[in-house]
mmCIF file of C-alpha atoms and ligand atoms in Angstrom:
data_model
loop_
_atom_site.group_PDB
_atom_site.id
_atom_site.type_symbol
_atom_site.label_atom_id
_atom_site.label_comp_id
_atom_site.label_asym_id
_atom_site.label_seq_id
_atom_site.Cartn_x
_atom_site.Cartn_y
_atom_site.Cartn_z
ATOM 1 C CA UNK A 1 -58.341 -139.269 18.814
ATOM 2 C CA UNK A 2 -54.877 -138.130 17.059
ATOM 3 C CA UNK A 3 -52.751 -136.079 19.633
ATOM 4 C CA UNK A 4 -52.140 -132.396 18.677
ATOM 5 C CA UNK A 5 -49.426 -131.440 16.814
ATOM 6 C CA UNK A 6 -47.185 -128.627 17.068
ATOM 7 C CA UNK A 7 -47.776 -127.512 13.753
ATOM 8 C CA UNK A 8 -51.717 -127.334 14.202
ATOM 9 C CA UNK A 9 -51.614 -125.853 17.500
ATOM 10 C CA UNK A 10 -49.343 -122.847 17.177
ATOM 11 C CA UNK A 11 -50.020 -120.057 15.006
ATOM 12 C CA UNK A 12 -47.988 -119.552 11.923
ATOM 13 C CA UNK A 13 -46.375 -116.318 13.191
ATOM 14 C CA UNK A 14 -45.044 -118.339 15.713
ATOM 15 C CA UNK A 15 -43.804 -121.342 13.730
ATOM 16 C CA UNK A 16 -41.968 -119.134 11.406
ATOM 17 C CA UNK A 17 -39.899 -117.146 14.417
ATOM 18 C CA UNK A 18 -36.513 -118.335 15.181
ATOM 19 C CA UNK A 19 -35.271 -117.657 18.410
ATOM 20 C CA UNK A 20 -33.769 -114.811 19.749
ATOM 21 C CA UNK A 21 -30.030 -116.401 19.917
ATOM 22 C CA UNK A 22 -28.034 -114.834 22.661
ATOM 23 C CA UNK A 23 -23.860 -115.972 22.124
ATOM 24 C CA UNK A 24 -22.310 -117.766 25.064
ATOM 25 C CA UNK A 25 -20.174 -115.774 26.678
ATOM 26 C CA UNK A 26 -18.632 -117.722 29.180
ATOM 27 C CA UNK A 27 -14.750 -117.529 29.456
ATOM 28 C CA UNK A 28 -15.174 -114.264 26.874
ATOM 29 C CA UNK A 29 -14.583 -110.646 27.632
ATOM 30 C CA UNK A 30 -17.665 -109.158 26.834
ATOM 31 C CA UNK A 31 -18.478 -106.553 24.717
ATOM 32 C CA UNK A 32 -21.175 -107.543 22.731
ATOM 33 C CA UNK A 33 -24.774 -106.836 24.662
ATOM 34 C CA UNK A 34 -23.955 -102.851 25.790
ATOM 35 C CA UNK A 35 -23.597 -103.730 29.680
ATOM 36 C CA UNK A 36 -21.669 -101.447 31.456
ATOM 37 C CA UNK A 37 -18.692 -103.410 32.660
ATOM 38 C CA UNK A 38 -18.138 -101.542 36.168
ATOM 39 C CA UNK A 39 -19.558 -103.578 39.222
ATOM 40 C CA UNK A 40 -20.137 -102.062 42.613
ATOM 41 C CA UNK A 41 -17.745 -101.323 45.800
ATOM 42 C CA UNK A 42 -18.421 -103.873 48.848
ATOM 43 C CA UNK A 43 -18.990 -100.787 50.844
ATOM 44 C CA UNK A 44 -22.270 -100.388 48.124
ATOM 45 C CA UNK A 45 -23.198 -104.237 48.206
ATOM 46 C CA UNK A 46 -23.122 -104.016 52.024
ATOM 47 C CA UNK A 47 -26.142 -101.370 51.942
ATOM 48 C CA UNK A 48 -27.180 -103.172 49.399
ATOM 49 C CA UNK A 49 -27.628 -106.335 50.568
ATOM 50 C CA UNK A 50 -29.156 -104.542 54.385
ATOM 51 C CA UNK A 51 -31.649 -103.063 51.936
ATOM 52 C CA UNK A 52 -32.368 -106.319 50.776
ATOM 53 C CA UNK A 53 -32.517 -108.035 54.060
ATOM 54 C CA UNK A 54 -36.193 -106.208 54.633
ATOM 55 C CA UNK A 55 -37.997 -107.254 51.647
ATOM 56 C CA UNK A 56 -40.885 -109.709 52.233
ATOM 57 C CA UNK A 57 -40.350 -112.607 49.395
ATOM 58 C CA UNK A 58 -43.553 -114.247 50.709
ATOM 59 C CA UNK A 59 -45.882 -111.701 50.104
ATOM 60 C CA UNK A 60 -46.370 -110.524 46.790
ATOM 61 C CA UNK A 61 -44.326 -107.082 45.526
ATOM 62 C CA UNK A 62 -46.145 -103.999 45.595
ATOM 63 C CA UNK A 63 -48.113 -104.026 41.896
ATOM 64 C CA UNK A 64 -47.820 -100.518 41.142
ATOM 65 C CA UNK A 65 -44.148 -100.117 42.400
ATOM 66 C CA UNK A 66 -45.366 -96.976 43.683
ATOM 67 C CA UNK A 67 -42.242 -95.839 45.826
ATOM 68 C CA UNK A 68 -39.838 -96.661 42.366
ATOM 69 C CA UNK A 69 -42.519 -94.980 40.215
ATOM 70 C CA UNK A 70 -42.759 -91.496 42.318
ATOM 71 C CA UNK A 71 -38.537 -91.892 42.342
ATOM 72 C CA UNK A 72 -38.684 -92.075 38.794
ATOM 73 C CA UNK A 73 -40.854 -89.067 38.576
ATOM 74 C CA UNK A 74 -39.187 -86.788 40.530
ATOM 75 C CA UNK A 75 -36.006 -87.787 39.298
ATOM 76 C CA UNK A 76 -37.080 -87.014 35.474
ATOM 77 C CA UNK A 77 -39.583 -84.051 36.613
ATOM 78 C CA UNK A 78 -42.627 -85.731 34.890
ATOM 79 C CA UNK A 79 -44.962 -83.021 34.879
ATOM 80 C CA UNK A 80 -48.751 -82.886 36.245
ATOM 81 C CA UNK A 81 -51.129 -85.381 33.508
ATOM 82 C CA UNK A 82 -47.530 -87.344 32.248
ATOM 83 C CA UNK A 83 -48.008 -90.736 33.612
ATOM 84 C CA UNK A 84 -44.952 -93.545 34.043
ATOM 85 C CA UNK A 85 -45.267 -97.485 33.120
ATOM 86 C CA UNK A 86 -42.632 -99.979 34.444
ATOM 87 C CA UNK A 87 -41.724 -103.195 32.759
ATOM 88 C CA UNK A 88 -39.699 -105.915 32.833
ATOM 89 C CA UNK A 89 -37.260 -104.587 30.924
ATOM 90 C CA UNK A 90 -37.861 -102.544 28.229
ATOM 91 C CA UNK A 91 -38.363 -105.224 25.959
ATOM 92 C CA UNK A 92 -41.455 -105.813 28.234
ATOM 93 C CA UNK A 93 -43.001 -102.696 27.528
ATOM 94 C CA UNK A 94 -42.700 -103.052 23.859
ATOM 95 C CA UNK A 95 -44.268 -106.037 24.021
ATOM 96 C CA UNK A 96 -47.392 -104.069 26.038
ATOM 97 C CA UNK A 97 -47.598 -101.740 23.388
ATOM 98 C CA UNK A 98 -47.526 -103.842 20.228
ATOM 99 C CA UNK A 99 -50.068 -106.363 22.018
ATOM 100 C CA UNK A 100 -52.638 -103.458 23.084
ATOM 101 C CA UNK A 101 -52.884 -102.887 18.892
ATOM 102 C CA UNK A 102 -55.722 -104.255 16.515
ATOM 103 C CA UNK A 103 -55.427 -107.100 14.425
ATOM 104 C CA UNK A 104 -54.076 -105.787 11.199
ATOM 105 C CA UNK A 105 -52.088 -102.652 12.503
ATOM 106 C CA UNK A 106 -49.030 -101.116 11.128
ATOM 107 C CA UNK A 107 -45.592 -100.669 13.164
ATOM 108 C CA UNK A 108 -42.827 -98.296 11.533
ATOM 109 C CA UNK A 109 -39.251 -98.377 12.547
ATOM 110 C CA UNK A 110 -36.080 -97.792 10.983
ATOM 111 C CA UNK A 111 -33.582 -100.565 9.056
ATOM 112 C CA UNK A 112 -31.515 -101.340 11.113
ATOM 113 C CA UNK A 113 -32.905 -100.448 14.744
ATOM 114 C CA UNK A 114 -33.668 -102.572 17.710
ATOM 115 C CA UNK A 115 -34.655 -105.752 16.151
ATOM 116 C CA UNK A 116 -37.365 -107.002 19.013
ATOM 117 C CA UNK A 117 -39.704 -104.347 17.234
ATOM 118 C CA UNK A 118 -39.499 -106.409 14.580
ATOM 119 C CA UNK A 119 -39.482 -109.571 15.902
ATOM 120 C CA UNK A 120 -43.102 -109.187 18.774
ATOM 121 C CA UNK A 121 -44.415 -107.584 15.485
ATOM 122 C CA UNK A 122 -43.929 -110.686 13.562
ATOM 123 C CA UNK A 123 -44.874 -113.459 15.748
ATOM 124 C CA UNK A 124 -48.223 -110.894 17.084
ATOM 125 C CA UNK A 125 -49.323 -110.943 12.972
ATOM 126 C CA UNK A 126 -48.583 -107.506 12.804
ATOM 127 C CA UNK A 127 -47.556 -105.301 9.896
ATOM 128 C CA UNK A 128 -44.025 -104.447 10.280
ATOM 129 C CA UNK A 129 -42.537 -102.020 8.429
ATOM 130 C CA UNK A 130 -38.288 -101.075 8.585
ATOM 131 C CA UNK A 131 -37.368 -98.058 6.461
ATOM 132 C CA UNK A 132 -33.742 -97.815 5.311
ATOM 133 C CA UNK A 133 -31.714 -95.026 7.077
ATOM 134 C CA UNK A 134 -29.921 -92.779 4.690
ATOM 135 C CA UNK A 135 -25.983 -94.045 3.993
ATOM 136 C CA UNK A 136 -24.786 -91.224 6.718
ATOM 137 C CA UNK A 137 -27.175 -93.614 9.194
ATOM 138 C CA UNK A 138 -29.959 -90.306 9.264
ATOM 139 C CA UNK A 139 -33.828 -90.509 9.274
ATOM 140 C CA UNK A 140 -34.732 -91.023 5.496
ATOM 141 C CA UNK A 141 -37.538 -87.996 6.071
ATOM 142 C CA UNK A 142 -39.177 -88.523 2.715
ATOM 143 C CA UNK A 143 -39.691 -92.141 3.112
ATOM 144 C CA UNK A 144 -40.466 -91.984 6.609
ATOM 145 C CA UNK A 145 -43.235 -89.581 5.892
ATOM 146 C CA UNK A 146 -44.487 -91.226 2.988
ATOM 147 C CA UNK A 147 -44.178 -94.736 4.587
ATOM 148 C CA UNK A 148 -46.579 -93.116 7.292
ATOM 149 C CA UNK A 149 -48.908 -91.858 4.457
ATOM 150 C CA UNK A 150 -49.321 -95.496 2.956
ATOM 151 C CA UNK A 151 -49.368 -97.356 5.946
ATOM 152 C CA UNK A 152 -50.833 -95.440 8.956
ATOM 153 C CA UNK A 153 -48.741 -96.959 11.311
ATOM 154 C CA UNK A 154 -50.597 -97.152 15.015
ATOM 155 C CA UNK A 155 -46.980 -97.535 15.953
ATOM 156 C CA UNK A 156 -43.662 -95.807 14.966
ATOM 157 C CA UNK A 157 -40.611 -96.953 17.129
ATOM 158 C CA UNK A 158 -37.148 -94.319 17.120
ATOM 159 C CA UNK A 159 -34.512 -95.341 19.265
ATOM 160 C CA UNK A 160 -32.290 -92.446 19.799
ATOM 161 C CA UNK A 161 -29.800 -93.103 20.152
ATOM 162 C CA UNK A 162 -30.295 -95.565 17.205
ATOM 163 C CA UNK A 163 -28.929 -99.173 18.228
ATOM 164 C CA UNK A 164 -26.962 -100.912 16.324
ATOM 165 C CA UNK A 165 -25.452 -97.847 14.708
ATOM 166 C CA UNK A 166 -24.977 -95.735 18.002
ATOM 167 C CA UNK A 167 -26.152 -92.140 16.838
ATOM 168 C CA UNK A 168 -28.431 -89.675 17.731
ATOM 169 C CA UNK A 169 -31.354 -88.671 14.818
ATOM 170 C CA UNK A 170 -31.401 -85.137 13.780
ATOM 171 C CA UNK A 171 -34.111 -83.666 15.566
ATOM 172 C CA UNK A 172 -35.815 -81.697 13.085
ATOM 173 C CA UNK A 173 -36.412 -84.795 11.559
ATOM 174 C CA UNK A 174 -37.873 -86.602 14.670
ATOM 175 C CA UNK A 175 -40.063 -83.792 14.782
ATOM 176 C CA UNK A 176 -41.086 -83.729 11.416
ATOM 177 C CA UNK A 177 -42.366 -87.706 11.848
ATOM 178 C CA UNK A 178 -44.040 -86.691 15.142
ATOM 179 C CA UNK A 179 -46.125 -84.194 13.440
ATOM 180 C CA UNK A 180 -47.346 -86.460 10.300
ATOM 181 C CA UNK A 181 -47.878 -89.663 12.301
ATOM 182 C CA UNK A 182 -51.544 -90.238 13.602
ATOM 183 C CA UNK A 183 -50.508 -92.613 15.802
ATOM 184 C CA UNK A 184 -47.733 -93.201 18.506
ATOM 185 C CA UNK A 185 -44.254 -92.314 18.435
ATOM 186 C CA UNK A 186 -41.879 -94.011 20.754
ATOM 187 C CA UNK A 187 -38.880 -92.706 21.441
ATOM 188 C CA UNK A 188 -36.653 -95.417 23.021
ATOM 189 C CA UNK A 189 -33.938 -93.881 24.862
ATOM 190 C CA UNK A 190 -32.259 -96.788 26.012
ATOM 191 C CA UNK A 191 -28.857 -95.375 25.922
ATOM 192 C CA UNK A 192 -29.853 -91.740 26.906
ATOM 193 C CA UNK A 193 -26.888 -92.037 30.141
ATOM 194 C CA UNK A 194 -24.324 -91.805 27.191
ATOM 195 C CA UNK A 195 -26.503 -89.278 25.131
ATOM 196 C CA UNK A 196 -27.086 -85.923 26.539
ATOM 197 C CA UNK A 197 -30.128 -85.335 24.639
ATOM 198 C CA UNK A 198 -33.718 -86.370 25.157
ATOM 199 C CA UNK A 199 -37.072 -86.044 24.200
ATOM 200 C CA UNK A 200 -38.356 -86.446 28.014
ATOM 201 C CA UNK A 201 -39.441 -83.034 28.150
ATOM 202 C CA UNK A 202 -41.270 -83.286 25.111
ATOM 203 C CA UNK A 203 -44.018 -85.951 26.010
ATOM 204 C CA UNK A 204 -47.570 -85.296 25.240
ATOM 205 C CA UNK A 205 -50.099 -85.955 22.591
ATOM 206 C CA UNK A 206 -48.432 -89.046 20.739
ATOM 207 C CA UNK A 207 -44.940 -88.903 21.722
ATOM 208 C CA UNK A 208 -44.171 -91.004 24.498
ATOM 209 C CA UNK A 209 -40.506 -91.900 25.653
ATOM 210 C CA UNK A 210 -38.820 -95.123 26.726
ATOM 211 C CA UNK A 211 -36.091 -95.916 29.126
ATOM 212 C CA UNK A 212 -34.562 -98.616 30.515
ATOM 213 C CA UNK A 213 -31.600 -98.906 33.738
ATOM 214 C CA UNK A 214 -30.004 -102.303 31.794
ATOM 215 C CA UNK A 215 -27.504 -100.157 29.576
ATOM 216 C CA UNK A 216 -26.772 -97.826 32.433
ATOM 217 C CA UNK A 217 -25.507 -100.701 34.363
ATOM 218 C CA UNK A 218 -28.697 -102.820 35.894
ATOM 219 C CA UNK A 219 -29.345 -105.735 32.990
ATOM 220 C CA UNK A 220 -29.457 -108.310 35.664
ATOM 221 C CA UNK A 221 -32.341 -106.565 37.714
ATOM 222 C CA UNK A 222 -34.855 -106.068 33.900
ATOM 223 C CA UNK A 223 -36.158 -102.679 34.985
ATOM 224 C CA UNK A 224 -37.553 -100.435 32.187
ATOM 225 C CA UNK A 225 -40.646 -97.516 32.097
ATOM 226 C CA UNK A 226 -42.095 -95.707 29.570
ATOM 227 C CA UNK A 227 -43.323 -91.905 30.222
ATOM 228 C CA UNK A 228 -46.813 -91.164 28.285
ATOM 229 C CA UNK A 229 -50.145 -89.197 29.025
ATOM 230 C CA UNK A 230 -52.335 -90.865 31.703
ATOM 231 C CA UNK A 231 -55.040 -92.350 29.262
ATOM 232 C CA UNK A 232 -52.225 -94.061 26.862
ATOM 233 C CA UNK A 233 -50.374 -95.438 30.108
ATOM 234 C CA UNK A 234 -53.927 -96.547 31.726
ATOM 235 C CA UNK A 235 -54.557 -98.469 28.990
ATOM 236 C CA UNK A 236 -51.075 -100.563 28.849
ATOM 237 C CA UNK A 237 -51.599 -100.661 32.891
ATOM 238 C CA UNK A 238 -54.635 -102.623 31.827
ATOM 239 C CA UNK A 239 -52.460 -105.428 29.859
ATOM 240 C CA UNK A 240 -49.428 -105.603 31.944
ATOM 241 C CA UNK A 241 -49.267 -108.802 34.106
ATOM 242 C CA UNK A 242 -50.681 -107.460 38.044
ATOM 243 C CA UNK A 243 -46.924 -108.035 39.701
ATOM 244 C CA UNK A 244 -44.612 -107.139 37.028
ATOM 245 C CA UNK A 245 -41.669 -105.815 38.800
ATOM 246 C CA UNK A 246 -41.153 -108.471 41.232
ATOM 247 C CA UNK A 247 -40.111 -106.901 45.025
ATOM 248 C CA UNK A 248 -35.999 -107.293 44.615
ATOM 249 C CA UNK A 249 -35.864 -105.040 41.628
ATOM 250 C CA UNK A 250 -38.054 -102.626 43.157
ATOM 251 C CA UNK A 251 -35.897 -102.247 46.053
ATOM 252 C CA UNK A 252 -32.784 -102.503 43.747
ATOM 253 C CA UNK A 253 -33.226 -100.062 41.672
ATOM 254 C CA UNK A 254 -34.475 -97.898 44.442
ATOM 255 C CA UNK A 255 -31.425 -98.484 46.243
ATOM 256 C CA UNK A 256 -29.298 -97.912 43.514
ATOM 257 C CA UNK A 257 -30.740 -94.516 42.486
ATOM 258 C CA UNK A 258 -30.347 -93.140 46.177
ATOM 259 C CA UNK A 259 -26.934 -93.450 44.578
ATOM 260 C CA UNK A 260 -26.670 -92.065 41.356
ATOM 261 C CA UNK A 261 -23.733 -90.573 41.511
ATOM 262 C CA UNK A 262 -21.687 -94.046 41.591
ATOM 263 C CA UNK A 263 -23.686 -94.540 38.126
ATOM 264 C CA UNK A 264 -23.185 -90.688 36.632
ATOM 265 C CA UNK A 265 -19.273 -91.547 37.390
ATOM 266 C CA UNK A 266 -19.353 -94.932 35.519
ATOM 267 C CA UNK A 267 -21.128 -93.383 32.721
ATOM 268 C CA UNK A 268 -18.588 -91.005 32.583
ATOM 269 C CA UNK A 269 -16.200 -92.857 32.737
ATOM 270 C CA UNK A 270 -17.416 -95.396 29.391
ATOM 271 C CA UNK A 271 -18.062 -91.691 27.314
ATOM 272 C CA UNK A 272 -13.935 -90.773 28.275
ATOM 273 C CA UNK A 273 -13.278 -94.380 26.901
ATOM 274 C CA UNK A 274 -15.751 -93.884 23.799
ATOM 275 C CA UNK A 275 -13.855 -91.375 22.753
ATOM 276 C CA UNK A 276 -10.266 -92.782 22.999
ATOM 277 C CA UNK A 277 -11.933 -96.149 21.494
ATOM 278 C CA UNK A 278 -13.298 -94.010 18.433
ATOM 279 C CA UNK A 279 -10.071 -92.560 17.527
ATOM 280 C CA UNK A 280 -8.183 -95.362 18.226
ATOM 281 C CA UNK A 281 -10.248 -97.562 15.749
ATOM 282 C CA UNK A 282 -10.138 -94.759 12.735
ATOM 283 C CA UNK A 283 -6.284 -94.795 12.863
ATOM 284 C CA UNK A 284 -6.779 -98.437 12.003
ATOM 285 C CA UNK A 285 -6.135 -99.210 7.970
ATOM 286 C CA UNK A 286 -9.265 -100.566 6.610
ATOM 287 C CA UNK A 287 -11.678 -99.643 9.538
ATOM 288 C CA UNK A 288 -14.087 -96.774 9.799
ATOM 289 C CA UNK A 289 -15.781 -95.974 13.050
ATOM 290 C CA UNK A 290 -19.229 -94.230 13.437
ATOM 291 C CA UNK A 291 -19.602 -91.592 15.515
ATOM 292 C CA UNK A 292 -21.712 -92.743 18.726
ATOM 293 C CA UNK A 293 -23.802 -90.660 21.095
ATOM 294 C CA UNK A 294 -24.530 -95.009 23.282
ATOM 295 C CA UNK A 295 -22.051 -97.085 24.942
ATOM 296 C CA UNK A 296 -21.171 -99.182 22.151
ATOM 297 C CA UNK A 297 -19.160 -98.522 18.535
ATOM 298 C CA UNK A 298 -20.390 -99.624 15.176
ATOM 299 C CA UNK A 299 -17.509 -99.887 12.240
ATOM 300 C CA UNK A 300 -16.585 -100.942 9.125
ATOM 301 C CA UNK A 301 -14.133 -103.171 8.285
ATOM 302 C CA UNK A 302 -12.656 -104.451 4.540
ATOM 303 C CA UNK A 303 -15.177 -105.766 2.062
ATOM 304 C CA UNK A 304 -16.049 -109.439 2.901
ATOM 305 C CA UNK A 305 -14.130 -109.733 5.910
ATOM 306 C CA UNK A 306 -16.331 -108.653 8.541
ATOM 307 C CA UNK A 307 -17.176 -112.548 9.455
ATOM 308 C CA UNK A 308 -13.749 -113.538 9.265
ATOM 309 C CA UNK A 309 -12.410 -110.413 11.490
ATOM 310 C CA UNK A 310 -15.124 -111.292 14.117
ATOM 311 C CA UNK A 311 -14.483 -114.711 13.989
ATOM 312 C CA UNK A 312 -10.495 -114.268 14.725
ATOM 313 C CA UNK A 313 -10.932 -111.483 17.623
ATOM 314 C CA UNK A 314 -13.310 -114.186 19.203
ATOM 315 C CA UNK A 315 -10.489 -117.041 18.598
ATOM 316 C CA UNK A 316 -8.522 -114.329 21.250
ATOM 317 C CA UNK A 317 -11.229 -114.895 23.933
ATOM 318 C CA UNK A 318 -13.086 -110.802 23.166
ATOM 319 C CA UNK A 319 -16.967 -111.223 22.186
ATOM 320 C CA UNK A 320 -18.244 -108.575 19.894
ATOM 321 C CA UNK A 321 -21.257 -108.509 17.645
ATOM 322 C CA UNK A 322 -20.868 -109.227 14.237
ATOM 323 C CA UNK A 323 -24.299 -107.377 12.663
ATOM 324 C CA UNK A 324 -22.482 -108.032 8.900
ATOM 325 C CA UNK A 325 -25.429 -110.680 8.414
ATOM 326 C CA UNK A 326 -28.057 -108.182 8.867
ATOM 327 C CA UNK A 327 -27.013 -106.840 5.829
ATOM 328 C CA UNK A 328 -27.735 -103.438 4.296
ATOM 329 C CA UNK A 329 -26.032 -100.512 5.609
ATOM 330 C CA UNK A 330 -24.777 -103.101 8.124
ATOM 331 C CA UNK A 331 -22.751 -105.135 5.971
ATOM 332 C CA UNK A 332 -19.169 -105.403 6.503
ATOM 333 C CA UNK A 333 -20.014 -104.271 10.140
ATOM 334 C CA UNK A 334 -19.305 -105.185 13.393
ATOM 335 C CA UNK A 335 -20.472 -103.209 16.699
ATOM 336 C CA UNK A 336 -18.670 -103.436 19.869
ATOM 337 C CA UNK A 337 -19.335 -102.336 23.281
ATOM 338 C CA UNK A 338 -17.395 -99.759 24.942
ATOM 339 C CA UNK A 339 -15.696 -101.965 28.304
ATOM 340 C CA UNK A 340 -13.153 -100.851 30.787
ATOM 341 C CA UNK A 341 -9.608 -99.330 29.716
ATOM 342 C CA UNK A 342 -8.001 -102.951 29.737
ATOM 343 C CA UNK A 343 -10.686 -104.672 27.973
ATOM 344 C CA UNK A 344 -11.189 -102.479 24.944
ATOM 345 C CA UNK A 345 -7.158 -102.356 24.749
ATOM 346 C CA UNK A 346 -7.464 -106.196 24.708
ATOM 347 C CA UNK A 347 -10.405 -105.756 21.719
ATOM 348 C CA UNK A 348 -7.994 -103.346 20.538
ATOM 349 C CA UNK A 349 -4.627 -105.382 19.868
ATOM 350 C CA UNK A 350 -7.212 -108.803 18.955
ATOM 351 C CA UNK A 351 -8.600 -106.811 16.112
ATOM 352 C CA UNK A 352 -5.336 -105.510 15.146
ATOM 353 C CA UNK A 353 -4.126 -109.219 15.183
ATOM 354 C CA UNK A 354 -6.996 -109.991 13.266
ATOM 355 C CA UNK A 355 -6.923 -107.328 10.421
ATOM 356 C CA UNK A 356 -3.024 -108.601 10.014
ATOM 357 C CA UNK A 357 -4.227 -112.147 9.332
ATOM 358 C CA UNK A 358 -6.940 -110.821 6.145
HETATM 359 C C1 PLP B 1 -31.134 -102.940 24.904
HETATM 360 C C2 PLP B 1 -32.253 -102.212 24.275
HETATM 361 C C3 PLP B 1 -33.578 -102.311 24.750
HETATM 362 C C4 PLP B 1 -34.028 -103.363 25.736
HETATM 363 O O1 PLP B 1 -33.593 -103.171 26.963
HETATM 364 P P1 PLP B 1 -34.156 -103.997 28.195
HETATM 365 O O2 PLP B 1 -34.680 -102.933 29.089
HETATM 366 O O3 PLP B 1 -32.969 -104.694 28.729
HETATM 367 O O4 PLP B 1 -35.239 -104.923 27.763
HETATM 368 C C5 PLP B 1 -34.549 -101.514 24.187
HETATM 369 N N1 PLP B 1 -34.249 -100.680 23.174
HETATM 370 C C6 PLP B 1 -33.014 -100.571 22.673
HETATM 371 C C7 PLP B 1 -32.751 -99.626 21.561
HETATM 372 C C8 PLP B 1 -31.979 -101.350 23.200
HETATM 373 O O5 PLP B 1 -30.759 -101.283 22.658
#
């Protein structure tokens, strides 16, 4: 008998992926994956770590995380028949949702958005569908809607902010897509901490809304829920894997939201720096910088240049993300993350350097 091959035994949806490539960092300053550069005080990490001291790492963590989930509850005042799932990550719970669909089903996002709804819809056979965003980076309403009408998408994914291009969707629109769809809408409110809007209050029916704590300053721990009515949730609970959140990131992020306020301040402090970071940028010949409502900035920069540009601030030890491959309305971009004062003056004077040498 022949042995297997890896071309016979995997499906084709698999076969055809390429991996999710994630740069090297090491040595870099880095502002390319939206973490929130501040770390804790020692005076935190002692409670912290006393916290820690307690948890039982032979026994198995609690599978419904209840003590995090009621937290996360009270802290977003879910109402009465609103029901929360936890993942690992958010990138989990996506997962959940696009594996609970039939064969054959139809996803609907936006091009460009977060690409993993692409990618868990391609390598699960699924029918993905990315509709260009208008050249101001809005909802394209009329080919939303009619994209909707042709496909029937079981899924429709809206981060919001939108990531990799950092702003908020007009509402009305949102709401217009919510009302044609037949099936779910997911907002994905990843970088809500830097947004000050939401659609939390506005779950029910087929809108459900997606958070996670990585962009707010928690990647290490993968902690992300999703907000839905009980008999959407019940049936992801179904899928999920029984001891998802394992017990240190239960007690982690239930320590660190006992003290919020070190993570309000941080987030405050990243919007002051958006700010400076946006003008800063637009005063720059050649670049134009998008108004962002996340921790991160996309621009523009010359016509064929983007690579190059990229290419020489890395060469002065700063990783960014260069999405000018993407292509579309991301060509000729880049997107960096907002850091601390010294780092983004550091990004600052390396892409100066680096506009001077094109
Ligand atoms: C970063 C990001 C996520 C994934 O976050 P994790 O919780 O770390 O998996 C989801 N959606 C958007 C839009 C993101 O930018």
């Amino acid at each position: 008998m022949s042995k297997f091959t890896v071309q016979t035994l995997f499906r084709p949806e698999v076969l055809a992926l390429s991996a999710y490539h994630v740069a090297d960092a090491q040595g870099f300053i880095k502002l390319d994956a939206m973490e929130n550069p501040y770390t804790w005080s020692n005076e935190l990490k002692q409670g912290w770590l006393e916290k820690l001291k307690n948890c039982s790492l032979n026994r198995y963590p609690d599978p419904e995380a209840l003590e995090l989930t009621n937290t996360l509850k009270s802290l977003n005042k879910i109402p009465d028949g609103i029901e929360l799932l936890l993942g690992n990550g958010s990138d989990e719970i996506i997962q959940l949702l696009l594996m609970a669909l039939p064969q054959n089903s139809h996803v609907l996002s936006t091009t460009p958005s977060f690409v993993m709804y692409k990618q868990i819809s391609d390598y699960l056979g699924l029918n993905y569908h990315g509709i260009s965003l208008r050249a101001d980076l809005e909802l394209n309403v009329p080919a939303m809607l009619s994209a909707i009408e042709q496909h029937n998408p079981a899924i429709i994914f809206l981060a919001y902010p939108n990531n990799p291009t950092g702003n908020l969707f007009d509402k009305n629109a949102i709401n217009q897509i919510i009302d044609t769809a037949n099936g779910l809408v997911i907002i994905d409110e990843a970088y809500e901490p830097f947004a000050n809007s939401s659609f939390m209050n506005h779950v029910k029916n087929n809108v459900l809304v997606m958070r996670t704590f990585s962009k707010l300053g928690l990647a290490g721990l993968r902690l992300g829920y999703i907000a839905g009515e009980c008999d959407i949730i019940e049936q992801l609970h179904k899928i999920r894997l029984p001891y998802n959140i394992n017990v240190l990131t239960q007690a982690s992020v239930q320590f660190a939201l006992e003290h919020k306020d070190v993570f309000d301040e941080q987030t405050s402090a990243i919007c002051a720096e958006r700010i400076l970071m946006l003008l800063a940028l637009n005063l720059l010949d050649g670049i134009t910088a998008f108004e962002s409502a996340a921790n991160f900035i996309l621009f523009k920069t010359p016509d064929n240049q983007a690579t190059k540009i990229f290419e020489a601030i890395k060469a002065q030890g700063v990783l960014i993300k260069n999405v000018h491959p993407q292509g579309g309305l991301l060509a000729n971009c880049l997107r960096v993350t907002v850091g601390t004062p010294d780092e983004n003056l550091m990004f600052l004077k390396a892409l100066k350097y680096a506009l001077d040498l094109t």
